[in-house]
mmCIF file of C-alpha atoms in Angstrom:
data_model
loop_
_atom_site.group_PDB
_atom_site.id
_atom_site.type_symbol
_atom_site.label_atom_id
_atom_site.label_comp_id
_atom_site.label_asym_id
_atom_site.label_seq_id
_atom_site.Cartn_x
_atom_site.Cartn_y
_atom_site.Cartn_z
ATOM 1 C CA UNK A 240 -129.643 36.545 20.807
ATOM 2 C CA UNK A 241 -127.140 39.298 21.552
ATOM 3 C CA UNK A 242 -128.506 42.849 21.508
ATOM 4 C CA UNK A 243 -126.979 46.319 21.850
ATOM 5 C CA UNK A 244 -128.911 49.581 21.520
ATOM 6 C CA UNK A 245 -126.579 52.565 21.109
ATOM 7 C CA UNK A 246 -128.177 55.979 21.661
ATOM 8 C CA UNK A 247 -126.377 58.910 20.061
ATOM 9 C CA UNK A 248 -128.328 61.280 22.278
ATOM 10 C CA UNK A 249 -131.779 61.665 23.774
ATOM 11 C CA UNK A 250 -133.406 59.392 26.319
ATOM 12 C CA UNK A 251 -134.297 60.254 29.901
ATOM 13 C CA UNK A 252 -131.134 62.262 30.511
ATOM 14 C CA UNK A 253 -131.424 64.610 27.522
ATOM 15 C CA UNK A 254 -135.128 64.835 26.718
ATOM 16 C CA UNK A 255 -137.088 63.535 29.727
ATOM 17 C CA UNK A 256 -140.379 64.701 28.226
ATOM 18 C CA UNK A 257 -139.825 62.389 25.239
ATOM 19 C CA UNK A 258 -140.060 58.725 26.313
ATOM 20 C CA UNK A 259 -139.788 57.095 22.902
ATOM 21 C CA UNK A 260 -136.212 55.780 22.963
ATOM 22 C CA UNK A 261 -136.282 54.521 26.542
ATOM 23 C CA UNK A 262 -139.634 52.788 26.032
ATOM 24 C CA UNK A 263 -138.174 51.184 22.909
ATOM 25 C CA UNK A 264 -135.253 49.852 24.965
ATOM 26 C CA UNK A 265 -137.615 48.398 27.563
ATOM 27 C CA UNK A 266 -139.752 46.747 24.890
ATOM 28 C CA UNK A 267 -136.795 44.963 23.289
ATOM 29 C CA UNK A 268 -136.155 42.915 26.431
ATOM 30 C CA UNK A 269 -139.124 40.713 25.679
ATOM 31 C CA UNK A 270 -140.143 40.869 29.336
ATOM 32 C CA UNK A 271 -143.331 42.380 30.790
ATOM 33 C CA UNK A 272 -141.471 43.743 33.813
ATOM 34 C CA UNK A 273 -137.753 43.703 32.934
ATOM 35 C CA UNK A 274 -134.976 44.293 35.422
ATOM 36 C CA UNK A 275 -132.948 47.262 34.178
ATOM 37 C CA UNK A 276 -129.650 48.299 35.778
ATOM 38 C CA UNK A 277 -128.113 51.738 35.242
ATOM 39 C CA UNK A 278 -124.304 52.047 35.194
ATOM 40 C CA UNK A 279 -123.375 55.749 35.578
ATOM 41 C CA UNK A 280 -119.573 55.292 35.733
ATOM 42 C CA UNK A 281 -118.820 57.846 33.007
ATOM 43 C CA UNK A 282 -120.455 60.620 35.036
ATOM 44 C CA UNK A 283 -118.508 59.714 38.187
ATOM 45 C CA UNK A 284 -121.714 58.112 39.495
ATOM 46 C CA UNK A 285 -123.444 61.503 39.582
ATOM 47 C CA UNK A 286 -126.214 61.507 42.185
ATOM 48 C CA UNK A 287 -128.292 63.791 39.974
ATOM 49 C CA UNK A 288 -127.922 61.445 37.010
ATOM 50 C CA UNK A 289 -128.894 58.434 39.098
ATOM 51 C CA UNK A 290 -131.925 60.314 40.419
ATOM 52 C CA UNK A 291 -133.052 61.163 36.886
ATOM 53 C CA UNK A 292 -132.781 57.503 35.947
ATOM 54 C CA UNK A 293 -135.035 56.459 38.817
ATOM 55 C CA UNK A 294 -137.426 59.369 38.242
ATOM 56 C CA UNK A 295 -138.180 57.977 34.808
ATOM 57 C CA UNK A 296 -137.891 54.217 35.146
ATOM 58 C CA UNK A 297 -139.715 53.895 38.474
ATOM 59 C CA UNK A 298 -142.806 55.060 36.586
ATOM 60 C CA UNK A 299 -142.474 52.394 33.889
ATOM 61 C CA UNK A 300 -143.208 48.676 33.807
ATOM 62 C CA UNK A 301 -139.771 47.585 34.966
ATOM 63 C CA UNK A 302 -137.584 46.997 38.018
ATOM 64 C CA UNK A 303 -134.850 49.676 38.049
ATOM 65 C CA UNK A 304 -131.554 49.463 39.924
ATOM 66 C CA UNK A 305 -128.056 50.881 39.531
ATOM 67 C CA UNK A 306 -124.452 49.791 39.985
ATOM 68 C CA UNK A 307 -121.967 52.217 41.498
ATOM 69 C CA UNK A 308 -118.197 51.782 41.288
ATOM 70 C CA UNK A 309 -117.502 54.819 43.472
ATOM 71 C CA UNK A 310 -119.791 53.630 46.273
ATOM 72 C CA UNK A 311 -120.174 49.897 45.598
ATOM 73 C CA UNK A 312 -123.337 48.537 47.178
ATOM 74 C CA UNK A 313 -122.419 44.904 46.383
ATOM 75 C CA UNK A 314 -119.279 42.818 45.929
ATOM 76 C CA UNK A 315 -120.364 40.211 43.405
ATOM 77 C CA UNK A 316 -120.806 42.354 40.290
ATOM 78 C CA UNK A 317 -121.037 39.347 37.996
ATOM 79 C CA UNK A 318 -123.965 37.633 39.687
ATOM 80 C CA UNK A 319 -125.709 40.979 40.100
ATOM 81 C CA UNK A 320 -125.470 41.932 36.433
ATOM 82 C CA UNK A 321 -126.093 38.520 34.926
ATOM 83 C CA UNK A 322 -129.526 38.405 36.547
ATOM 84 C CA UNK A 323 -130.596 41.628 34.807
ATOM 85 C CA UNK A 324 -132.573 41.857 31.577
ATOM 86 C CA UNK A 325 -131.184 45.242 30.498
ATOM 87 C CA UNK A 326 -127.981 47.097 31.368
ATOM 88 C CA UNK A 327 -128.155 50.820 30.537
ATOM 89 C CA UNK A 328 -124.883 52.793 30.499
ATOM 90 C CA UNK A 329 -124.926 56.563 31.030
ATOM 91 C CA UNK A 330 -122.945 59.310 29.346
ATOM 92 C CA UNK A 331 -119.889 61.230 30.503
ATOM 93 C CA UNK A 332 -116.155 60.582 30.200
ATOM 94 C CA UNK A 333 -115.658 57.449 28.075
ATOM 95 C CA UNK A 334 -111.928 57.186 28.832
ATOM 96 C CA UNK A 335 -112.544 57.097 32.584
ATOM 97 C CA UNK A 336 -115.387 54.633 32.092
ATOM 98 C CA UNK A 337 -113.160 52.191 30.209
ATOM 99 C CA UNK A 338 -110.278 52.471 32.680
ATOM 100 C CA UNK A 339 -112.517 51.862 35.686
ATOM 101 C CA UNK A 340 -114.401 49.023 34.028
ATOM 102 C CA UNK A 341 -111.173 47.217 33.180
ATOM 103 C CA UNK A 342 -109.780 47.753 36.680
ATOM 104 C CA UNK A 343 -112.935 46.281 38.231
ATOM 105 C CA UNK A 344 -113.278 43.546 35.594
ATOM 106 C CA UNK A 345 -116.582 44.968 34.438
ATOM 107 C CA UNK A 346 -115.577 44.842 30.765
ATOM 108 C CA UNK A 347 -115.330 41.049 30.951
ATOM 109 C CA UNK A 348 -118.549 40.743 32.946
ATOM 110 C CA UNK A 349 -120.477 42.900 30.489
ATOM 111 C CA UNK A 350 -119.263 40.819 27.557
ATOM 112 C CA UNK A 351 -120.412 37.682 29.331
ATOM 113 C CA UNK A 352 -123.795 39.264 30.085
ATOM 114 C CA UNK A 353 -124.198 40.278 26.432
ATOM 115 C CA UNK A 354 -123.277 36.806 25.225
ATOM 116 C CA UNK A 355 -125.845 35.332 27.604
ATOM 117 C CA UNK A 356 -128.653 37.495 26.235
ATOM 118 C CA UNK A 357 -128.687 40.531 28.523
ATOM 119 C CA UNK A 358 -129.596 43.576 26.420
ATOM 120 C CA UNK A 359 -126.889 46.260 26.549
ATOM 121 C CA UNK A 360 -127.884 49.873 25.977
ATOM 122 C CA UNK A 361 -126.384 53.276 26.554
ATOM 123 C CA UNK A 362 -126.184 56.898 25.552
ATOM 124 C CA UNK A 363 -123.189 58.937 24.350
ATOM 125 C CA UNK A 364 -120.257 57.365 26.246
ATOM 126 C CA UNK A 365 -122.648 54.465 26.776
ATOM 127 C CA UNK A 366 -122.955 54.211 22.985
ATOM 128 C CA UNK A 367 -119.305 54.684 22.030
ATOM 129 C CA UNK A 368 -118.005 52.111 24.509
ATOM 130 C CA UNK A 369 -119.413 49.063 22.664
ATOM 131 C CA UNK A 370 -117.605 49.775 19.370
ATOM 132 C CA UNK A 371 -113.994 49.172 18.350
ATOM 133 C CA UNK A 372 -113.385 52.929 18.404
ATOM 134 C CA UNK A 373 -115.233 56.122 19.188
ATOM 135 C CA UNK A 374 -114.900 59.895 18.953
ATOM 136 C CA UNK A 375 -114.596 61.382 22.428
ATOM 137 C CA UNK A 376 -114.004 64.647 24.253
ATOM 138 C CA UNK A 377 -112.695 62.715 27.267
ATOM 139 C CA UNK A 378 -109.304 64.414 26.997
ATOM 140 C CA UNK A 379 -110.655 67.964 26.980
ATOM 141 C CA UNK A 380 -112.130 70.266 24.348
ATOM 142 C CA UNK A 381 -110.576 68.518 21.337
ATOM 143 C CA UNK A 382 -112.395 65.508 19.882
ATOM 144 C CA UNK A 383 -110.087 62.515 19.552
ATOM 145 C CA UNK A 384 -110.309 58.809 18.703
ATOM 146 C CA UNK A 385 -110.512 56.283 21.521
ATOM 147 C CA UNK A 386 -110.082 52.514 21.471
ATOM 148 C CA UNK A 387 -113.136 50.899 23.054
ATOM 149 C CA UNK A 388 -114.457 47.430 23.916
ATOM 150 C CA UNK A 389 -114.916 46.116 20.389
ATOM 151 C CA UNK A 390 -118.195 44.254 20.871
ATOM 152 C CA UNK A 391 -119.319 45.995 17.662
ATOM 153 C CA UNK A 392 -117.195 46.580 14.556
ATOM 154 C CA UNK A 393 -116.054 49.985 13.360
ATOM 155 C CA UNK A 394 -116.348 53.363 15.026
ATOM 156 C CA UNK A 395 -119.172 55.451 16.478
ATOM 157 C CA UNK A 396 -119.775 59.182 16.769
ATOM 158 C CA UNK A 397 -122.758 60.397 18.829
ATOM 159 C CA UNK A 398 -124.175 63.966 18.947
ATOM 160 C CA UNK A 399 -123.486 64.343 15.223
ATOM 161 C CA UNK A 400 -125.895 67.262 14.909
ATOM 162 C CA UNK A 401 -125.909 68.305 18.549
ATOM 163 C CA UNK A 402 -122.334 69.596 18.859
ATOM 164 C CA UNK A 403 -120.878 71.847 16.187
ATOM 165 C CA UNK A 404 -117.449 70.129 16.022
ATOM 166 C CA UNK A 405 -118.668 66.529 15.852
ATOM 167 C CA UNK A 406 -119.289 66.177 12.113
ATOM 168 C CA UNK A 407 -116.077 67.887 10.865
ATOM 169 C CA UNK A 408 -113.907 66.207 13.504
ATOM 170 C CA UNK A 409 -115.217 62.712 12.755
ATOM 171 C CA UNK A 410 -114.802 63.174 9.020
ATOM 172 C CA UNK A 411 -111.290 64.571 9.437
ATOM 173 C CA UNK A 412 -110.214 61.654 11.633
ATOM 174 C CA UNK A 413 -111.560 59.180 9.090
ATOM 175 C CA UNK A 414 -109.900 61.000 6.174
ATOM 176 C CA UNK A 415 -106.528 60.852 7.938
ATOM 177 C CA UNK A 416 -106.987 57.168 8.824
ATOM 178 C CA UNK A 417 -106.866 57.963 12.541
ATOM 179 C CA UNK A 418 -110.142 56.194 13.207
ATOM 180 C CA UNK A 419 -112.046 53.375 11.524
ATOM 181 C CA UNK A 420 -115.030 54.055 9.317
ATOM 182 C CA UNK A 421 -118.294 53.834 11.185
ATOM 183 C CA UNK A 422 -121.723 55.223 11.978
ATOM 184 C CA UNK A 423 -122.574 58.686 13.271
ATOM 185 C CA UNK A 424 -125.844 59.419 15.031
ATOM 186 C CA UNK A 425 -127.746 62.632 15.566
ATOM 187 C CA UNK A 426 -129.223 63.329 18.983
ATOM 188 C CA UNK A 427 -132.430 61.372 19.337
ATOM 189 C CA UNK A 428 -131.221 58.428 17.232
ATOM 190 C CA UNK A 429 -130.449 54.880 18.378
ATOM 191 C CA UNK A 430 -128.735 52.003 16.576
ATOM 192 C CA UNK A 431 -130.169 48.560 17.317
ATOM 193 C CA UNK A 432 -127.711 45.715 16.813
ATOM 194 C CA UNK A 433 -128.703 42.062 16.932
ATOM 195 C CA UNK A 434 -125.851 39.535 16.908
ATOM 196 C CA UNK A 435 -123.419 42.305 15.901
ATOM 197 C CA UNK A 436 -125.437 43.244 12.797
ATOM 198 C CA UNK A 437 -127.257 46.569 12.508
ATOM 199 C CA UNK A 438 -130.897 45.479 12.661
ATOM 200 C CA UNK A 439 -132.559 48.881 12.664
ATOM 201 C CA UNK A 440 -132.187 52.603 13.304
ATOM 202 C CA UNK A 441 -134.874 54.403 15.266
ATOM 203 C CA UNK A 442 -135.380 57.990 16.380
ATOM 204 C CA UNK A 443 -137.334 60.051 18.882
ATOM 205 C CA UNK A 444 -137.107 63.184 16.713
ATOM 206 C CA UNK A 445 -138.743 63.482 13.267
ATOM 207 C CA UNK A 446 -135.695 64.752 11.391
ATOM 208 C CA UNK A 447 -132.898 62.999 13.291
ATOM 209 C CA UNK A 448 -130.744 60.637 11.232
ATOM 210 C CA UNK A 449 -127.809 58.237 11.262
ATOM 211 C CA UNK A 450 -125.011 58.195 8.708
ATOM 212 C CA UNK A 451 -122.453 55.753 7.407
ATOM 213 C CA UNK A 452 -119.156 57.635 7.204
ATOM 214 C CA UNK A 453 -116.155 56.186 5.381
ATOM 215 C CA UNK A 454 -113.203 57.087 3.157
ATOM 216 C CA UNK A 455 -113.086 56.276 -0.562
ATOM 217 C CA UNK A 456 -110.686 58.755 -2.178
ATOM 218 C CA UNK A 457 -112.576 61.314 -0.149
ATOM 219 C CA UNK A 458 -114.827 61.172 2.912
ATOM 220 C CA UNK A 459 -118.279 59.831 2.063
ATOM 221 C CA UNK A 460 -121.358 60.334 4.224
ATOM 222 C CA UNK A 461 -124.390 58.187 3.422
ATOM 223 C CA UNK A 462 -127.704 58.894 5.172
ATOM 224 C CA UNK A 463 -129.193 55.672 6.538
ATOM 225 C CA UNK A 464 -132.856 54.773 6.740
ATOM 226 C CA UNK A 465 -134.176 55.829 10.136
ATOM 227 C CA UNK A 466 -137.596 55.015 11.581
ATOM 228 C CA UNK A 467 -139.258 57.790 13.601
ATOM 229 C CA UNK A 468 -141.026 56.178 16.559
ATOM 230 C CA UNK A 469 -143.902 58.624 16.787
ATOM 231 C CA UNK A 470 -144.985 62.106 17.796
ATOM 232 C CA UNK A 471 -143.978 63.975 20.943
#
Protein backbone atom coordinates (compact mmCIF):
# COMPACT_ATOMS: atom_id res chain seq x y z
CA UNK A 1 0.00 0.00 0.00
CA UNK A 2 1.32 3.41 -1.01
CA UNK A 3 0.33 6.32 1.22
CA UNK A 4 0.82 10.09 1.10
CA UNK A 5 -0.63 12.55 3.63
CA UNK A 6 -0.46 16.14 2.36
CA UNK A 7 -0.98 18.83 5.00
CA UNK A 8 -2.10 22.21 3.69
CA UNK A 9 -1.12 23.78 6.99
CA UNK A 10 -1.14 22.99 10.69
CA UNK A 11 0.82 20.28 12.44
CA UNK A 12 3.64 20.75 14.93
CA UNK A 13 5.19 23.67 13.06
CA UNK A 14 2.06 25.84 12.81
CA UNK A 15 -0.14 24.85 15.74
CA UNK A 16 2.00 22.94 18.26
CA UNK A 17 -0.79 22.99 20.83
CA UNK A 18 -3.03 21.03 18.44
CA UNK A 19 -1.70 17.47 17.96
CA UNK A 20 -4.51 16.07 15.84
CA UNK A 21 -2.90 16.00 12.39
CA UNK A 22 0.49 14.73 13.52
CA UNK A 23 -1.07 12.01 15.67
CA UNK A 24 -3.16 11.01 12.66
CA UNK A 25 0.01 10.68 10.57
CA UNK A 26 1.64 8.49 13.22
CA UNK A 27 -1.44 6.28 13.47
CA UNK A 28 -1.53 5.58 9.73
CA UNK A 29 1.83 3.81 9.84
CA UNK A 30 0.25 0.77 11.42
CA UNK A 31 3.18 0.53 13.83
CA UNK A 32 3.08 0.89 17.63
CA UNK A 33 6.40 2.74 17.67
CA UNK A 34 7.05 3.93 14.10
CA UNK A 35 10.33 5.36 12.90
CA UNK A 36 9.63 8.85 11.55
CA UNK A 37 12.25 10.88 9.68
CA UNK A 38 11.95 14.64 9.19
CA UNK A 39 13.35 16.18 5.98
CA UNK A 40 13.62 19.97 6.47
CA UNK A 41 15.30 20.78 3.12
CA UNK A 42 12.80 23.48 2.13
CA UNK A 43 13.68 25.54 5.21
CA UNK A 44 17.42 25.27 4.54
CA UNK A 45 17.56 22.69 7.35
CA UNK A 46 16.56 25.33 9.91
CA UNK A 47 17.86 24.39 13.35
CA UNK A 48 14.75 25.90 14.94
CA UNK A 49 12.47 23.85 12.70
CA UNK A 50 14.36 20.65 13.47
CA UNK A 51 14.16 21.42 17.19
CA UNK A 52 10.39 21.91 16.98
CA UNK A 53 10.08 18.55 15.25
CA UNK A 54 11.95 16.78 18.04
CA UNK A 55 10.14 18.76 20.75
CA UNK A 56 6.88 17.25 19.58
CA UNK A 57 7.75 13.79 18.32
CA UNK A 58 10.12 12.84 21.15
CA UNK A 59 7.05 12.96 23.40
CA UNK A 60 5.04 10.59 21.20
CA UNK A 61 5.13 6.83 20.67
CA UNK A 62 7.66 6.91 17.85
CA UNK A 63 11.36 7.02 17.03
CA UNK A 64 12.14 10.45 15.50
CA UNK A 65 15.16 11.29 13.37
CA UNK A 66 15.99 13.78 10.63
CA UNK A 67 17.94 13.92 7.38
CA UNK A 68 20.00 17.01 6.59
CA UNK A 69 21.33 17.83 3.13
CA UNK A 70 23.23 20.89 4.34
CA UNK A 71 25.04 18.98 7.09
CA UNK A 72 24.72 15.34 6.01
CA UNK A 73 25.09 13.00 8.96
CA UNK A 74 25.16 9.87 6.75
CA UNK A 75 26.22 8.94 3.22
CA UNK A 76 23.81 6.16 2.33
CA UNK A 77 20.54 8.08 2.10
CA UNK A 78 18.71 5.20 0.45
CA UNK A 79 19.32 2.60 3.13
CA UNK A 80 18.62 5.18 5.82
CA UNK A 81 15.25 6.22 4.41
CA UNK A 82 14.04 2.81 3.30
CA UNK A 83 14.19 1.56 6.88
CA UNK A 84 11.80 4.28 8.07
CA UNK A 85 8.05 3.90 8.53
CA UNK A 86 7.20 7.57 7.92
CA UNK A 87 9.02 10.36 6.08
CA UNK A 88 7.75 13.83 7.03
CA UNK A 89 8.75 16.76 4.79
CA UNK A 90 8.77 20.30 6.19
CA UNK A 91 7.67 23.57 4.64
CA UNK A 92 9.69 26.37 3.06
CA UNK A 93 10.94 26.98 -0.47
CA UNK A 94 9.57 24.21 -2.72
CA UNK A 95 11.75 25.17 -5.70
CA UNK A 96 14.95 24.83 -3.67
CA UNK A 97 13.69 21.58 -2.17
CA UNK A 98 13.13 20.03 -5.60
CA UNK A 99 16.47 21.20 -6.99
CA UNK A 100 18.42 19.85 -4.02
CA UNK A 101 16.51 16.57 -3.94
CA UNK A 102 17.21 15.93 -7.61
CA UNK A 103 20.89 16.84 -7.22
CA UNK A 104 21.25 14.40 -4.32
CA UNK A 105 19.04 11.74 -5.94
CA UNK A 106 16.52 12.02 -3.13
CA UNK A 107 13.58 12.29 -5.53
CA UNK A 108 14.30 8.78 -6.82
CA UNK A 109 14.90 7.41 -3.33
CA UNK A 110 11.65 8.85 -2.01
CA UNK A 111 9.69 7.33 -4.89
CA UNK A 112 11.24 3.96 -4.13
CA UNK A 113 10.42 4.34 -0.43
CA UNK A 114 6.81 5.22 -1.26
CA UNK A 115 6.48 2.26 -3.60
CA UNK A 116 7.83 -0.01 -0.87
CA UNK A 117 5.23 1.14 1.65
CA UNK A 118 6.94 3.96 3.53
CA UNK A 119 4.30 6.58 4.39
CA UNK A 120 5.15 9.99 2.92
CA UNK A 121 3.80 13.09 4.65
CA UNK A 122 4.51 16.79 4.63
CA UNK A 123 3.23 20.29 5.15
CA UNK A 124 3.06 23.22 2.70
CA UNK A 125 6.12 22.66 0.47
CA UNK A 126 6.02 19.13 1.86
CA UNK A 127 2.47 18.85 0.50
CA UNK A 128 2.96 20.50 -2.88
CA UNK A 129 6.04 18.46 -3.78
CA UNK A 130 4.18 15.14 -4.24
CA UNK A 131 1.79 16.46 -6.93
CA UNK A 132 2.34 17.08 -10.63
CA UNK A 133 2.17 20.83 -9.99
CA UNK A 134 1.78 23.23 -7.11
CA UNK A 135 1.25 26.91 -6.34
CA UNK A 136 4.36 28.36 -4.74
CA UNK A 137 5.86 31.61 -3.51
CA UNK A 138 9.36 30.17 -4.00
CA UNK A 139 10.23 32.89 -6.51
CA UNK A 140 9.26 35.80 -4.27
CA UNK A 141 6.01 37.54 -3.38
CA UNK A 142 4.07 36.44 -6.47
CA UNK A 143 2.40 33.02 -6.42
CA UNK A 144 3.35 30.95 -9.45
CA UNK A 145 2.94 27.39 -10.73
CA UNK A 146 5.73 24.89 -10.18
CA UNK A 147 6.31 21.47 -11.71
CA UNK A 148 6.76 18.93 -8.93
CA UNK A 149 7.45 15.20 -8.50
CA UNK A 150 4.21 13.86 -9.94
CA UNK A 151 3.59 11.03 -7.49
CA UNK A 152 0.02 12.35 -7.30
CA UNK A 153 -2.06 13.65 -10.21
CA UNK A 154 -3.12 17.25 -10.65
CA UNK A 155 -2.12 20.33 -8.69
CA UNK A 156 -2.15 21.35 -5.03
CA UNK A 157 -2.56 24.68 -3.25
CA UNK A 158 -1.99 24.82 0.52
CA UNK A 159 -2.86 27.73 2.88
CA UNK A 160 -6.04 28.37 0.88
CA UNK A 161 -7.62 30.34 3.72
CA UNK A 162 -4.42 31.27 5.53
CA UNK A 163 -2.90 33.65 2.97
CA UNK A 164 -5.05 36.29 1.31
CA UNK A 165 -3.65 35.79 -2.23
CA UNK A 166 -3.85 32.00 -2.35
CA UNK A 167 -7.47 31.52 -3.44
CA UNK A 168 -7.56 34.20 -6.20
CA UNK A 169 -4.10 33.28 -7.50
CA UNK A 170 -4.88 29.56 -7.74
CA UNK A 171 -8.18 30.19 -9.48
CA UNK A 172 -6.60 32.65 -11.91
CA UNK A 173 -3.82 30.22 -12.83
CA UNK A 174 -6.37 27.48 -13.46
CA UNK A 175 -8.61 29.78 -15.52
CA UNK A 176 -5.66 30.72 -17.75
CA UNK A 177 -4.59 27.07 -18.12
CA UNK A 178 -1.25 27.81 -16.46
CA UNK A 179 -1.70 25.06 -13.91
CA UNK A 180 -3.64 21.80 -13.81
CA UNK A 181 -6.90 21.50 -11.94
CA UNK A 182 -6.44 20.19 -8.43
CA UNK A 183 -7.22 20.37 -4.73
CA UNK A 184 -6.79 23.35 -2.42
CA UNK A 185 -6.54 22.94 1.33
CA UNK A 186 -7.18 25.35 4.17
CA UNK A 187 -4.72 25.48 7.04
CA UNK A 188 -5.41 22.57 9.35
CA UNK A 189 -6.51 20.22 6.56
CA UNK A 190 -4.74 17.10 5.28
CA UNK A 191 -5.37 14.97 2.20
CA UNK A 192 -4.84 11.23 2.69
CA UNK A 193 -4.00 9.36 -0.50
CA UNK A 194 -3.84 5.58 -0.71
CA UNK A 195 -2.44 4.12 -3.94
CA UNK A 196 -2.75 7.55 -5.61
CA UNK A 197 -6.48 7.83 -4.85
CA UNK A 198 -7.85 10.38 -2.39
CA UNK A 199 -9.00 8.16 0.48
CA UNK A 200 -10.05 10.83 2.95
CA UNK A 201 -9.77 14.46 4.02
CA UNK A 202 -9.24 15.25 7.68
CA UNK A 203 -8.85 18.46 9.66
CA UNK A 204 -7.58 19.73 12.99
CA UNK A 205 -9.85 22.80 12.86
CA UNK A 206 -13.67 22.60 12.96
CA UNK A 207 -14.35 24.82 9.96
CA UNK A 208 -11.31 24.05 7.79
CA UNK A 209 -12.07 22.55 4.38
CA UNK A 210 -10.61 21.24 1.13
CA UNK A 211 -11.84 22.16 -2.33
CA UNK A 212 -11.74 20.70 -5.81
CA UNK A 213 -10.87 23.56 -8.16
CA UNK A 214 -11.19 23.20 -11.92
CA UNK A 215 -12.18 25.05 -15.10
CA UNK A 216 -15.43 24.38 -16.96
CA UNK A 217 -16.27 27.53 -18.93
CA UNK A 218 -15.46 29.30 -15.70
CA UNK A 219 -13.53 28.38 -12.56
CA UNK A 220 -15.49 26.00 -10.34
CA UNK A 221 -14.77 25.44 -6.65
CA UNK A 222 -16.43 22.43 -5.02
CA UNK A 223 -16.21 21.99 -1.24
CA UNK A 224 -15.15 18.44 -0.38
CA UNK A 225 -16.29 16.39 2.58
CA UNK A 226 -13.83 16.90 5.42
CA UNK A 227 -13.74 14.99 8.71
CA UNK A 228 -12.88 17.04 11.81
CA UNK A 229 -10.67 14.90 14.04
CA UNK A 230 -11.88 16.27 17.36
CA UNK A 231 -11.80 19.19 19.76
CA UNK A 232 -8.76 21.23 20.74
